Tab-separated table of C-alpha atoms and ligand atoms in Angstrom:
chain	number	residue	atom	x	y	z
C	1497	UNK	CA	76.285	89.849	104.370
C	1498	UNK	CA	73.895	91.923	102.234
C	1499	UNK	CA	73.963	91.991	98.435
C	1500	UNK	CA	75.038	95.638	98.562
C	1501	UNK	CA	77.910	94.873	100.955
C	1502	UNK	CA	79.226	92.289	98.483
C	1503	UNK	CA	78.747	94.458	95.389
C	1504	UNK	CA	81.884	96.010	93.865
C	1505	UNK	CA	79.983	98.954	92.380
C	1506	UNK	CA	78.245	99.682	95.710
C	1507	UNK	CA	81.721	99.697	97.248
C	1508	UNK	CA	82.809	102.262	94.656
C	1509	UNK	CA	79.747	104.378	95.548
C	1510	UNK	CA	80.719	104.142	99.231
C	1511	UNK	CA	84.338	105.031	98.462
C	1512	UNK	CA	85.552	101.752	99.937
C	1513	UNK	CA	86.947	100.654	96.559
C	1514	UNK	CA	88.809	103.312	94.557
C	1515	UNK	CA	87.707	104.272	91.060
C	1516	UNK	CA	88.611	106.923	88.522
C	1517	UNK	CA	85.393	108.908	88.859
C	1518	UNK	CA	84.579	111.218	85.949
C	1519	UNK	CA	81.155	112.507	87.044
C	1520	UNK	CA	78.954	112.421	90.140
C	1521	UNK	CA	75.344	113.151	89.240
C	1522	UNK	CA	73.995	112.894	92.782
C	1523	UNK	CA	71.968	109.723	92.287
C	1524	UNK	CA	74.278	108.530	89.502
C	1525	UNK	CA	78.009	107.900	89.261
C	1526	UNK	CA	80.346	107.564	86.291
C	1527	UNK	CA	83.827	106.082	86.439
C	1528	UNK	CA	86.397	104.641	84.035
C	1529	UNK	CA	86.156	100.921	83.343
C	1530	UNK	CA	89.072	99.103	84.934
C	1531	UNK	CA	89.551	97.002	81.763
C	1532	UNK	CA	88.668	99.388	78.913
C	1533	UNK	CA	87.521	97.774	75.646
C	1534	UNK	CA	87.920	101.037	73.695
C	1535	UNK	CA	89.961	104.251	74.064
C	1536	UNK	CA	87.036	105.680	76.055
C	1537	UNK	CA	85.166	103.215	78.259
C	1538	UNK	CA	83.162	104.679	81.101
C	1539	UNK	CA	80.719	102.895	83.393
C	1540	UNK	CA	77.567	104.738	84.467
C	1541	UNK	CA	75.505	103.472	87.403
C	1542	UNK	CA	72.628	104.447	89.622
C	1543	UNK	CA	73.984	104.736	93.172
C	1544	UNK	CA	71.038	102.637	94.303
C	1545	UNK	CA	71.758	98.941	93.972
C	1546	UNK	CA	69.638	97.400	91.218
C	1547	UNK	CA	70.673	94.014	89.882
C	1548	UNK	CA	70.047	94.932	86.244
C	1549	UNK	CA	67.774	97.008	84.023
C	1550	UNK	CA	65.223	94.248	84.547
C	1551	UNK	CA	65.077	94.991	88.306
C	1552	UNK	CA	63.611	98.493	88.099
C	1553	UNK	CA	60.628	99.094	90.356
C	1554	UNK	CA	58.605	102.129	91.370
C	1555	UNK	CA	60.335	105.375	90.430
C	1556	UNK	CA	63.617	103.713	89.425
C	1557	UNK	CA	62.900	104.510	85.763
C	1558	UNK	CA	63.254	108.193	86.637
C	1559	UNK	CA	66.772	107.632	87.935
C	1560	UNK	CA	67.657	105.543	84.894
C	1561	UNK	CA	66.314	108.229	82.586
C	1562	UNK	CA	68.503	110.705	84.455
C	1563	UNK	CA	71.420	108.271	84.067
C	1564	UNK	CA	70.914	108.309	80.275
C	1565	UNK	CA	70.790	112.091	80.323
C	1566	UNK	CA	73.969	112.282	82.411
C	1567	UNK	CA	75.633	109.781	80.048
C	1568	UNK	CA	75.282	112.195	77.128
C	1569	UNK	CA	77.045	114.903	79.121
C	1570	UNK	CA	79.776	112.491	80.163
C	1571	UNK	CA	80.263	111.501	76.517
C	1572	UNK	CA	80.550	115.151	75.496
C	1573	UNK	CA	83.082	115.796	78.266
C	1574	UNK	CA	85.047	112.747	77.131
C	1575	UNK	CA	85.233	114.174	73.619
C	1576	UNK	CA	83.478	111.280	71.861
C	1577	UNK	CA	80.211	113.000	70.953
C	1578	UNK	CA	81.264	114.286	67.531
C	1579	UNK	CA	82.564	110.981	66.203
C	1580	UNK	CA	79.850	108.893	67.870
C	1581	UNK	CA	79.782	106.351	70.617
C	1582	UNK	CA	77.737	103.496	72.085
C	1583	UNK	CA	75.779	103.136	75.300
C	1584	UNK	CA	74.966	99.562	76.235
C	1585	UNK	CA	73.804	97.531	79.202
C	1586	UNK	CA	74.114	93.783	79.652
C	1587	UNK	CA	71.285	91.894	81.337
C	1588	UNK	CA	72.004	88.401	82.626
C	1589	UNK	CA	74.151	85.486	81.572
C	1590	UNK	CA	73.563	85.361	77.815
C	1591	UNK	CA	74.535	89.044	77.572
C	1592	UNK	CA	77.669	88.371	79.618
C	1593	UNK	CA	76.730	90.525	82.609
C	1594	UNK	CA	79.543	90.104	85.139
C	1595	UNK	CA	78.695	92.766	87.720
C	1596	UNK	CA	75.185	92.462	89.149
C	1597	UNK	CA	74.693	96.188	89.694
C	1598	UNK	CA	72.855	97.898	86.830
C	1599	UNK	CA	75.381	99.737	84.695
C	1600	UNK	CA	75.730	101.242	81.257
C	1601	UNK	CA	78.919	101.075	79.261
C	1602	UNK	CA	79.771	104.296	77.425
C	1603	UNK	CA	82.309	103.356	74.788
C	1604	UNK	CA	83.921	105.258	71.955
C	1605	UNK	CA	87.090	106.827	70.660
C	1606	UNK	CA	87.393	104.473	67.683
C	1607	UNK	CA	85.067	102.711	65.218
C	1608	UNK	CA	83.211	100.123	67.294
C	1609	UNK	CA	81.838	97.792	64.632
C	1610	UNK	CA	78.296	96.450	64.516
C	1611	UNK	CA	76.619	94.943	67.555
C	1612	UNK	CA	73.006	94.601	66.327
G	3027	5GP	P1	79.411	93.626	82.510
G	3027	5GP	O1	80.093	92.474	81.812
G	3027	5GP	O2	78.859	93.224	83.846
G	3027	5GP	O3	78.395	94.310	81.635
G	3027	5GP	O4	80.529	94.722	82.725
G	3027	5GP	C1	81.193	94.911	83.940
G	3027	5GP	C2	82.327	95.884	83.687
G	3027	5GP	O5	82.786	96.359	84.925
G	3027	5GP	C3	83.510	95.272	82.939
G	3027	5GP	O6	83.770	96.028	81.759
G	3027	5GP	C4	84.655	95.373	83.952
G	3027	5GP	O7	85.894	95.687	83.348
G	3027	5GP	C5	84.189	96.489	84.883
G	3027	5GP	N1	84.652	96.338	86.253
G	3027	5GP	C6	84.604	95.215	87.013
G	3027	5GP	N2	85.118	95.447	88.235
G	3027	5GP	C7	85.504	96.751	88.238
G	3027	5GP	C8	86.101	97.593	89.237
G	3027	5GP	O8	86.400	97.177	90.351
G	3027	5GP	N3	86.357	98.884	88.889
G	3027	5GP	C9	86.040	99.372	87.644
G	3027	5GP	N4	86.316	100.655	87.425
G	3027	5GP	N5	85.457	98.611	86.692
G	3027	5GP	C10	85.199	97.313	86.986
G	3028	ZN	ZN1	75.558	97.366	93.991
């Protein structure tokens, strides 16, 4: 079976696995995290399967730039822009990446504390 066929986020893109989708940007998709770590916790992905940010090739950076742009709109729609929020991606084991499909966490709705 292909990597994409096994990937939970690819299955969400295909509609095989349900998700609470908040925005479809054409080549990007945003949906609520199933286990939110903050009052607002949205996952943003490229629909194309990329293992992590480290796997970008060719024109992928254009899609990821678009994903960042879309994320700001999603954050505004979620009502967390004024108070502030965080956008973060985990890459590999030491960062605790669990799902091997490039994704950004958009989190906010309460003070988040320092990360760096
Ligand atoms: P990571 O640790 O890989 O950066 O984050 C993966 C995130 O995906 C976690 O916050 C987890 O709760 C979320 N997640 C995992 N499986 C699903 C799923 O099937 N649906 C949704 N909506 N989120 C998921
Ligand atoms: Zn995938």
